[in-house]
Amino acid sequence: MGVTRQGWVAVVATDRDIAPPMQAAGRRLWSSVVDAYELDEHELVLLREAVRTVDLLTELDALVRADGAVVDSPQGVKANPAAVEARQQRIALARLLAALRLPAGGEGDVQANARPARKVGVRGVYGIRGAAS
């Protein structure tokens, strides 16, 4: 800890100190990543969002289990909105984890301990071809 010229005290925080509030599933994801890798600040932001998404998926799953995959509405039977939102959150989670560029593979794999060097952007939303703007 030191004092800067402006009088602010610089505090060095560890990854564990800046973990977001989380449920069991999010805590497992957070621990598995920060225990294995040293992350830059932008990667910690992605991991925090992934943890929040995992926890939200846990809550949505509980709602779908309680209410079922389909629900009655004034318009008739329809897909449970929690199931629809869970699908969207799974897509978001996949993109967040892909953006973290964590290696995939088991023990003994050559690349299991190395992070991929290829840096590409996360795919955006696909538009409809030929549609008027």
PDB file of N, CA and C in Angstrom, residues 51-102:
ATOM      1  N   VAL A  51     -20.177 -15.122 -13.893  1.00  0.00           N
ATOM      2  CA  VAL A  51     -20.651 -15.610 -12.592  1.00  0.00           C
ATOM      3  C   VAL A  51     -22.088 -15.161 -12.354  1.00  0.00           C
ATOM      4  N   ARG A  52     -22.381 -13.896 -12.630  1.00  0.00           N
ATOM      5  CA  ARG A  52     -23.754 -13.403 -12.469  1.00  0.00           C
ATOM      6  C   ARG A  52     -24.717 -14.166 -13.377  1.00  0.00           C
ATOM      7  N   THR A  53     -24.277 -14.459 -14.578  1.00  0.00           N
ATOM      8  CA  THR A  53     -25.112 -15.177 -15.536  1.00  0.00           C
ATOM      9  C   THR A  53     -25.370 -16.604 -15.058  1.00  0.00           C
ATOM     10  N   VAL A  54     -24.343 -17.264 -14.541  1.00  0.00           N
ATOM     11  CA  VAL A  54     -24.510 -18.623 -14.014  1.00  0.00           C
ATOM     12  C   VAL A  54     -25.517 -18.613 -12.869  1.00  0.00           C
ATOM     13  N   ASP A  55     -25.405 -17.636 -11.979  1.00  0.00           N
ATOM     14  CA  ASP A  55     -26.340 -17.559 -10.858  1.00  0.00           C
ATOM     15  C   ASP A  55     -27.768 -17.269 -11.327  1.00  0.00           C
ATOM     16  N   LEU A  56     -27.909 -16.412 -12.324  1.00  0.00           N
ATOM     17  CA  LEU A  56     -29.232 -16.136 -12.880  1.00  0.00           C
ATOM     18  C   LEU A  56     -29.812 -17.396 -13.521  1.00  0.00           C
ATOM     19  N   LEU A  57     -28.987 -18.154 -14.218  1.00  0.00           N
ATOM     20  CA  LEU A  57     -29.446 -19.403 -14.816  1.00  0.00           C
ATOM     21  C   LEU A  57     -29.927 -20.389 -13.751  1.00  0.00           C
ATOM     22  N   THR A  58     -29.272 -20.399 -12.602  1.00  0.00           N
ATOM     23  CA  THR A  58     -29.706 -21.260 -11.503  1.00  0.00           C
ATOM     24  C   THR A  58     -31.104 -20.863 -11.034  1.00  0.00           C
ATOM     25  N   GLU A  59     -31.330 -19.557 -10.899  1.00  0.00           N
ATOM     26  CA  GLU A  59     -32.646 -19.064 -10.479  1.00  0.00           C
ATOM     27  C   GLU A  59     -33.717 -19.359 -11.537  1.00  0.00           C
ATOM     28  N   LEU A  60     -33.383 -19.151 -12.798  1.00  0.00           N
ATOM     29  CA  LEU A  60     -34.338 -19.420 -13.871  1.00  0.00           C
ATOM     30  C   LEU A  60     -34.670 -20.910 -13.939  1.00  0.00           C
ATOM     31  N   ASP A  61     -33.673 -21.751 -13.725  1.00  0.00           N
ATOM     32  CA  ASP A  61     -33.902 -23.191 -13.727  1.00  0.00           C
ATOM     33  C   ASP A  61     -34.874 -23.583 -12.618  1.00  0.00           C
ATOM     34  N   ALA A  62     -34.733 -22.967 -11.450  1.00  0.00           N
ATOM     35  CA  ALA A  62     -35.661 -23.254 -10.343  1.00  0.00           C
ATOM     36  C   ALA A  62     -37.090 -22.848 -10.705  1.00  0.00           C
ATOM     37  N   LEU A  63     -37.235 -21.725 -11.396  1.00  0.00           N
ATOM     38  CA  LEU A  63     -38.571 -21.288 -11.821  1.00  0.00           C
ATOM     39  C   LEU A  63     -39.185 -22.260 -12.832  1.00  0.00           C
ATOM     40  N   VAL A  64     -38.380 -22.715 -13.775  1.00  0.00           N
ATOM     41  CA  VAL A  64     -38.881 -23.657 -14.785  1.00  0.00           C
ATOM     42  C   VAL A  64     -39.246 -24.983 -14.128  1.00  0.00           C
ATOM     43  N   ARG A  65     -38.446 -25.425 -13.177  1.00  0.00           N
ATOM     44  CA  ARG A  65     -38.754 -26.677 -12.470  1.00  0.00           C
ATOM     45  C   ARG A  65     -40.051 -26.549 -11.680  1.00  0.00           C
ATOM     46  N   ALA A  66     -40.276 -25.374 -11.090  1.00  0.00           N
ATOM     47  CA  ALA A  66     -41.484 -25.174 -10.282  1.00  0.00           C
ATOM     48  C   ALA A  66     -42.734 -25.030 -11.151  1.00  0.00           C
ATOM     49  N   ASP A  67     -42.630 -24.298 -12.262  1.00  0.00           N
ATOM     50  CA  ASP A  67     -43.801 -23.981 -13.078  1.00  0.00           C
ATOM     51  C   ASP A  67     -43.956 -24.865 -14.308  1.00  0.00           C
ATOM     52  N   GLY A  68     -42.914 -25.575 -14.703  1.00  0.00           N
ATOM     53  CA  GLY A  68     -42.955 -26.397 -15.904  1.00  0.00           C
ATOM     54  C   GLY A  68     -42.445 -25.642 -17.121  1.00  0.00           C
ATOM     55  N   ALA A  69     -42.200 -26.365 -18.185  1.00  0.00           N
ATOM     56  CA  ALA A  69     -41.655 -25.776 -19.409  1.00  0.00           C
ATOM     57  C   ALA A  69     -42.676 -24.935 -20.161  1.00  0.00           C
ATOM     58  N   VAL A  70     -43.950 -25.239 -19.956  1.00  0.00           N
ATOM     59  CA  VAL A  70     -45.013 -24.457 -20.586  1.00  0.00           C
ATOM     60  C   VAL A  70     -45.942 -23.929 -19.503  1.00  0.00           C
ATOM     61  N   VAL A  71     -46.536 -22.780 -19.757  1.00  0.00           N
ATOM     62  CA  VAL A  71     -47.453 -22.158 -18.797  1.00  0.00           C
ATOM     63  C   VAL A  71     -48.713 -21.711 -19.519  1.00  0.00           C
ATOM     64  N   ASP A  72     -49.787 -21.606 -18.766  1.00  0.00           N
ATOM     65  CA  ASP A  72     -51.043 -21.086 -19.318  1.00  0.00           C
ATOM     66  C   ASP A  72     -50.993 -19.564 -19.298  1.00  0.00           C
ATOM     67  N   SER A  73     -51.505 -18.971 -20.347  1.00  0.00           N
ATOM     68  CA  SER A  73     -51.578 -17.513 -20.426  1.00  0.00           C
ATOM     69  C   SER A  73     -52.938 -17.157 -21.020  1.00  0.00           C
ATOM     70  N   PRO A  74     -53.318 -15.883 -21.000  1.00  0.00           N
ATOM     71  CA  PRO A  74     -54.590 -15.485 -21.620  1.00  0.00           C
ATOM     72  C   PRO A  74     -54.663 -15.846 -23.109  1.00  0.00           C
ATOM     73  N   GLN A  75     -53.494 -15.955 -23.752  1.00  0.00           N
ATOM     74  CA  GLN A  75     -53.459 -16.317 -25.169  1.00  0.00           C
ATOM     75  C   GLN A  75     -53.400 -17.829 -25.375  1.00  0.00           C
ATOM     76  N   GLY A  76     -53.360 -18.601 -24.316  1.00  0.00           N
ATOM     77  CA  GLY A  76     -53.264 -20.054 -24.413  1.00  0.00           C
ATOM     78  C   GLY A  76     -51.961 -20.548 -23.800  1.00  0.00           C
ATOM     79  N   VAL A  77     -51.634 -21.791 -24.085  1.00  0.00           N
ATOM     80  CA  VAL A  77     -50.407 -22.389 -23.553  1.00  0.00           C
ATOM     81  C   VAL A  77     -49.208 -21.837 -24.327  1.00  0.00           C
ATOM     82  N   LYS A  78     -48.187 -21.464 -23.590  1.00  0.00           N
ATOM     83  CA  LYS A  78     -46.974 -20.942 -24.235  1.00  0.00           C
ATOM     84  C   LYS A  78     -45.756 -21.380 -23.448  1.00  0.00           C
ATOM     85  N   ALA A  79     -44.592 -21.192 -24.051  1.00  0.00           N
ATOM     86  CA  ALA A  79     -43.340 -21.527 -23.382  1.00  0.00           C
ATOM     87  C   ALA A  79     -43.177 -20.659 -22.134  1.00  0.00           C
ATOM     88  N   ASN A  80     -42.673 -21.266 -21.088  1.00  0.00           N
ATOM     89  CA  ASN A  80     -42.421 -20.535 -19.853  1.00  0.00           C
ATOM     90  C   ASN A  80     -41.422 -19.410 -20.152  1.00  0.00           C
ATOM     91  N   PRO A  81     -41.766 -18.159 -19.803  1.00  0.00           N
ATOM     92  CA  PRO A  81     -40.832 -17.052 -20.053  1.00  0.00           C
ATOM     93  C   PRO A  81     -39.470 -17.261 -19.383  1.00  0.00           C
ATOM     94  N   ALA A  82     -39.437 -17.968 -18.256  1.00  0.00           N
ATOM     95  CA  ALA A  82     -38.159 -18.254 -17.604  1.00  0.00           C
ATOM     96  C   ALA A  82     -37.308 -19.181 -18.467  1.00  0.00           C
ATOM     97  N   ALA A  83     -37.938 -20.117 -19.175  1.00  0.00           N
ATOM     98  CA  ALA A  83     -37.199 -21.011 -20.068  1.00  0.00           C
ATOM     99  C   ALA A  83     -36.651 -20.244 -21.269  1.00  0.00           C
ATOM    100  N   VAL A  84     -37.451 -19.320 -21.775  1.00  0.00           N
ATOM    101  CA  VAL A  84     -37.011 -18.493 -22.909  1.00  0.00           C
ATOM    102  C   VAL A  84     -35.821 -17.634 -22.486  1.00  0.00           C
ATOM    103  N   GLU A  85     -35.920 -17.007 -21.315  1.00  0.00           N
ATOM    104  CA  GLU A  85     -34.829 -16.175 -20.820  1.00  0.00           C
ATOM    105  C   GLU A  85     -33.588 -17.015 -20.527  1.00  0.00           C
ATOM    106  N   ALA A  86     -33.776 -18.218 -20.015  1.00  0.00           N
ATOM    107  CA  ALA A  86     -32.634 -19.095 -19.740  1.00  0.00           C
ATOM    108  C   ALA A  86     -31.877 -19.411 -21.027  1.00  0.00           C
ATOM    109  N   ARG A  87     -32.619 -19.634 -22.116  1.00  0.00           N
ATOM    110  CA  ARG A  87     -31.956 -19.892 -23.398  1.00  0.00           C
ATOM    111  C   ARG A  87     -31.078 -18.711 -23.801  1.00  0.00           C
ATOM    112  N   GLN A  88     -31.608 -17.502 -23.633  1.00  0.00           N
ATOM    113  CA  GLN A  88     -30.842 -16.300 -23.977  1.00  0.00           C
ATOM    114  C   GLN A  88     -29.623 -16.128 -23.068  1.00  0.00           C
ATOM    115  N   GLN A  89     -29.801 -16.445 -21.796  1.00  0.00           N
ATOM    116  CA  GLN A  89     -28.688 -16.319 -20.850  1.00  0.00           C
ATOM    117  C   GLN A  89     -27.603 -17.361 -21.122  1.00  0.00           C
ATOM    118  N   ARG A  90     -27.985 -18.553 -21.578  1.00  0.00           N
ATOM    119  CA  ARG A  90     -26.980 -19.558 -21.940  1.00  0.00           C
ATOM    120  C   ARG A  90     -26.148 -19.089 -23.127  1.00  0.00           C
ATOM    121  N   ILE A  91     -26.784 -18.425 -24.074  1.00  0.00           N
ATOM    122  CA  ILE A  91     -26.045 -17.867 -25.214  1.00  0.00           C
ATOM    123  C   ILE A  91     -25.072 -16.800 -24.724  1.00  0.00           C
ATOM    124  N   ALA A  92     -25.551 -15.930 -23.843  1.00  0.00           N
ATOM    125  CA  ALA A  92     -24.684 -14.881 -23.295  1.00  0.00           C
ATOM    126  C   ALA A  92     -23.523 -15.492 -22.522  1.00  0.00           C
ATOM    127  N   LEU A  93     -23.789 -16.535 -21.734  1.00  0.00           N
ATOM    128  CA  LEU A  93     -22.732 -17.187 -20.967  1.00  0.00           C
ATOM    129  C   LEU A  93     -21.686 -17.795 -21.893  1.00  0.00           C
ATOM    130  N   ALA A  94     -22.132 -18.445 -22.948  1.00  0.00           N
ATOM    131  CA  ALA A  94     -21.190 -19.037 -23.903  1.00  0.00           C
ATOM    132  C   ALA A  94     -20.286 -17.969 -24.504  1.00  0.00           C
ATOM    133  N   ARG A  95     -20.850 -16.822 -24.821  1.00  0.00           N
ATOM    134  CA  ARG A  95     -20.058 -15.737 -25.397  1.00  0.00           C
ATOM    135  C   ARG A  95     -19.082 -15.151 -24.383  1.00  0.00           C
ATOM    136  N   LEU A  96     -19.527 -15.008 -23.140  1.00  0.00           N
ATOM    137  CA  LEU A  96     -18.635 -14.494 -22.095  1.00  0.00           C
ATOM    138  C   LEU A  96     -17.457 -15.448 -21.865  1.00  0.00           C
ATOM    139  N   LEU A  97     -17.755 -16.732 -21.785  1.00  0.00           N
ATOM    140  CA  LEU A  97     -16.680 -17.704 -21.556  1.00  0.00           C
ATOM    141  C   LEU A  97     -15.748 -17.790 -22.751  1.00  0.00           C
ATOM    142  N   ALA A  98     -16.285 -17.663 -23.956  1.00  0.00           N
ATOM    143  CA  ALA A  98     -15.430 -17.657 -25.150  1.00  0.00           C
ATOM    144  C   ALA A  98     -14.537 -16.429 -25.153  1.00  0.00           C
ATOM    145  N   ALA A  99     -15.064 -15.290 -24.716  1.00  0.00           N
ATOM    146  CA  ALA A  99     -14.277 -14.060 -24.680  1.00  0.00           C
ATOM    147  C   ALA A  99     -13.148 -14.151 -23.657  1.00  0.00           C
ATOM    148  N   LEU A 100     -13.310 -14.979 -22.624  1.00  0.00           N
ATOM    149  CA  LEU A 100     -12.243 -15.170 -21.639  1.00  0.00           C
ATOM    150  C   LEU A 100     -11.065 -15.950 -22.221  1.00  0.00           C
ATOM    151  N   ARG A 101     -11.307 -16.690 -23.294  1.00  0.00           N
ATOM    152  CA  ARG A 101     -10.269 -17.466 -23.965  1.00  0.00           C
ATOM    153  C   ARG A 101      -9.581 -18.459 -23.037  1.00  0.00           C
ATOM    154  N   LEU A 102     -10.342 -19.113 -22.178  1.00  0.00           N
ATOM    155  CA  LEU A 102      -9.765 -20.134 -21.319  1.00  0.00           C
ATOM    156  C   LEU A 102      -9.568 -21.399 -22.130  1.00  0.00           C
TER     157      LEU A 102
END
